[in-house]
C-alpha atoms as a printed R data frame, in Angstrom:
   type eleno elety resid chain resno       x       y       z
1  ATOM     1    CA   UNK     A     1 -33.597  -2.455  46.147
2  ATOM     2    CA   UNK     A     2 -35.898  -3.522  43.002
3  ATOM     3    CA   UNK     A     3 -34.813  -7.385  41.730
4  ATOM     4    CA   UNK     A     4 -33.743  -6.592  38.778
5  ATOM     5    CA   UNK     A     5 -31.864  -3.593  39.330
6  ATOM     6    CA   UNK     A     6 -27.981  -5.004  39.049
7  ATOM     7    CA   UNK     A     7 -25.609  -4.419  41.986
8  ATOM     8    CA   UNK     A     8 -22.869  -1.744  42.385
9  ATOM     9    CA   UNK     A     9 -20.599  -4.392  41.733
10 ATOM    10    CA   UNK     A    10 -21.539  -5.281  38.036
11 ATOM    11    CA   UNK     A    11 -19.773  -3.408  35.691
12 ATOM    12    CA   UNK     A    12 -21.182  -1.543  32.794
13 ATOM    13    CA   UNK     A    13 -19.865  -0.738  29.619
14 ATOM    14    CA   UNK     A    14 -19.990   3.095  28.770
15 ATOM    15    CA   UNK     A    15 -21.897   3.287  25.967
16 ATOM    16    CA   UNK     A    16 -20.334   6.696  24.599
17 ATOM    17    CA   UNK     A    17 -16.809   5.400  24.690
18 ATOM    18    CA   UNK     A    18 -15.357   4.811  21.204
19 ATOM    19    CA   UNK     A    19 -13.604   1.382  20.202
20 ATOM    20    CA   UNK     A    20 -10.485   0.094  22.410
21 ATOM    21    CA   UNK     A    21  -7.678   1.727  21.851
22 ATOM    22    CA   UNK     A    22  -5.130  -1.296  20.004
23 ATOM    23    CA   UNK     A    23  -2.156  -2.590  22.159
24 ATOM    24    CA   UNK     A    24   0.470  -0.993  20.057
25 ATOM    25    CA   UNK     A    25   0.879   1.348  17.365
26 ATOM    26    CA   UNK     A    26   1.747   0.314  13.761
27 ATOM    27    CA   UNK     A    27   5.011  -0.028  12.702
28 ATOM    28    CA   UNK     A    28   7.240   2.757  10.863
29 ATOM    29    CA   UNK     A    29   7.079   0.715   7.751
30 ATOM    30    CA   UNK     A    30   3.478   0.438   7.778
31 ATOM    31    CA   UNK     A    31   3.077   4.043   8.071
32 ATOM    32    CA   UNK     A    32   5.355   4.921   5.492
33 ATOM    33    CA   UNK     A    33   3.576   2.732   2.805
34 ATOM    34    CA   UNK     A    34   0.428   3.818   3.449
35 ATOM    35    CA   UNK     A    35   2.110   7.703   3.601
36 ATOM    36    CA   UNK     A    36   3.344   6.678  -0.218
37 ATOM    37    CA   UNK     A    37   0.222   5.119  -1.732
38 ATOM    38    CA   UNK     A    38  -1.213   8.660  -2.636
39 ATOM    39    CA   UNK     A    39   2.363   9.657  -4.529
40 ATOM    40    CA   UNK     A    40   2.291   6.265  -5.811
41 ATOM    41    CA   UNK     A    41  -0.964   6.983  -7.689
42 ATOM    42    CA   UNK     A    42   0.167  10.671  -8.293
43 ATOM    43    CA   UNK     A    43   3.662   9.159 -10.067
44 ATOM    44    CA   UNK     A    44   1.335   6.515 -12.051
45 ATOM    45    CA   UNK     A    45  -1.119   8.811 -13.554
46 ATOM    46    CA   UNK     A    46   1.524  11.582 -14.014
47 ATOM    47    CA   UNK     A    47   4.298   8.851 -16.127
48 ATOM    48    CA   UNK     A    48   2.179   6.141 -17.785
49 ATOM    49    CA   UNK     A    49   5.339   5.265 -19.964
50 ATOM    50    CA   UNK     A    50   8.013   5.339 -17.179
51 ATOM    51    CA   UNK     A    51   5.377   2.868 -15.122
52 ATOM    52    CA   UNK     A    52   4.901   1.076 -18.034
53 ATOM    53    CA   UNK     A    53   8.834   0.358 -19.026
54 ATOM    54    CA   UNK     A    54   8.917  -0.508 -15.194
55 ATOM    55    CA   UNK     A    55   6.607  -2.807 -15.283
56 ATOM    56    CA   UNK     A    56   7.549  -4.704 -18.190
57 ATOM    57    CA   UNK     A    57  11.191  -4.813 -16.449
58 ATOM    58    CA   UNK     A    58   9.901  -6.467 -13.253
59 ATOM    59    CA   UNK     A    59   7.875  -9.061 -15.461
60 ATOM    60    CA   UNK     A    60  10.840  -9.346 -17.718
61 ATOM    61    CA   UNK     A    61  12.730 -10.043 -14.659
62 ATOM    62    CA   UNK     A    62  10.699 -12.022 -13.089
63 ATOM    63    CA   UNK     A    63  10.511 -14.371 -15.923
64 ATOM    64    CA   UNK     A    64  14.242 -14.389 -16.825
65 ATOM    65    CA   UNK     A    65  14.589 -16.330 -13.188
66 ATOM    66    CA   UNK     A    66  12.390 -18.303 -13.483
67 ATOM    67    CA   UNK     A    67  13.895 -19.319 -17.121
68 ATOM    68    CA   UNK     A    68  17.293 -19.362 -14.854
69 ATOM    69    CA   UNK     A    69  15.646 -21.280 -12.810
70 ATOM    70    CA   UNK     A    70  14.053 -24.182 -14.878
71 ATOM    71    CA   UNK     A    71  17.257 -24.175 -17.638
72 ATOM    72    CA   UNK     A    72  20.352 -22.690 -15.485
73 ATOM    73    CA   UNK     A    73  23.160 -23.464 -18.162
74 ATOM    74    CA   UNK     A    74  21.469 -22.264 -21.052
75 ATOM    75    CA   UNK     A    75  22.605 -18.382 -20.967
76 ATOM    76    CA   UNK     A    76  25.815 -20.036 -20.990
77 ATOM    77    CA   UNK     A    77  24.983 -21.911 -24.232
78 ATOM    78    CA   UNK     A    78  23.858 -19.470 -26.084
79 ATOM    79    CA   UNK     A    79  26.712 -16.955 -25.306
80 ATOM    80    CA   UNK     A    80  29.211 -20.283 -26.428
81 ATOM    81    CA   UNK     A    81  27.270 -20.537 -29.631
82 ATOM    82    CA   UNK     A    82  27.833 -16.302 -30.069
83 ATOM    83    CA   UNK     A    83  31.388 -16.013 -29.273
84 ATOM    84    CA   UNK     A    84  34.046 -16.187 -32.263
85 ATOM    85    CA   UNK     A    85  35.983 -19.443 -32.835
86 ATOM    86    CA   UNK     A    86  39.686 -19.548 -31.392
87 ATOM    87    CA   UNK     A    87  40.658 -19.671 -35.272
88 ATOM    88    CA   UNK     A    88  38.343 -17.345 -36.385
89 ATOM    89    CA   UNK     A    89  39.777 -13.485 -37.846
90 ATOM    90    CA   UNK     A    90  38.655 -10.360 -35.695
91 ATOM    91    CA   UNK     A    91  36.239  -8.623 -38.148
92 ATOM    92    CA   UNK     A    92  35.671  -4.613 -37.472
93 ATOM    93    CA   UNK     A    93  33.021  -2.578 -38.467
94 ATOM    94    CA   UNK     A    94  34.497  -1.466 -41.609
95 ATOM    95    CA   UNK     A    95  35.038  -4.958 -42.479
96 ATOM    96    CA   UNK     A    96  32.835  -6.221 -45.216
């Protein structure tokens, strides 16, 4: 045996095996959003104005908490300022 050669003992890595396979598949979650990404993208290009009213809802929302959030009692307020007077008359539409 030549010195350099290696042993039958040392192990060599195959060098046309592909990558590891990974200890466990992804989750069923994970696979359905990446599934829906495509028909994501399909639904946004196909209703720009139903993606855009959504959008400005989850912003609108978004901000309306955090209003809540920083000033809880003041959707209160303003409903107390908007609400007729105990004394007040019940005026009706045809009421002028």
């Amino acid at each position: 045996m030549k010195r350099d050669s290696p042993s039958r003992r040392t192990r060599h890595p195959d060098l046309y095996a592909g990558p590891a396979p990974s200890d466990r598949a992804p989750s069923w979650r994970a696979t359905a959003v990446f599934a829906a990404l495509p028909v994501l993208t399909l639904a946004v290009a196909a209703f720009p104005t139903a993606v855009a009213f959504a959008a400005a809802s989850i912003a609108g929302a978004v901000a309306g908490a955090a209003l809540h959030r920083r000033y809880p009692d003041a959707f209160d307020r303003a409903f107390e300022r908007a609400l007729p007077a105990p004394g007040d008359e019940p005026t009706g539409a045809a009421d002028g």
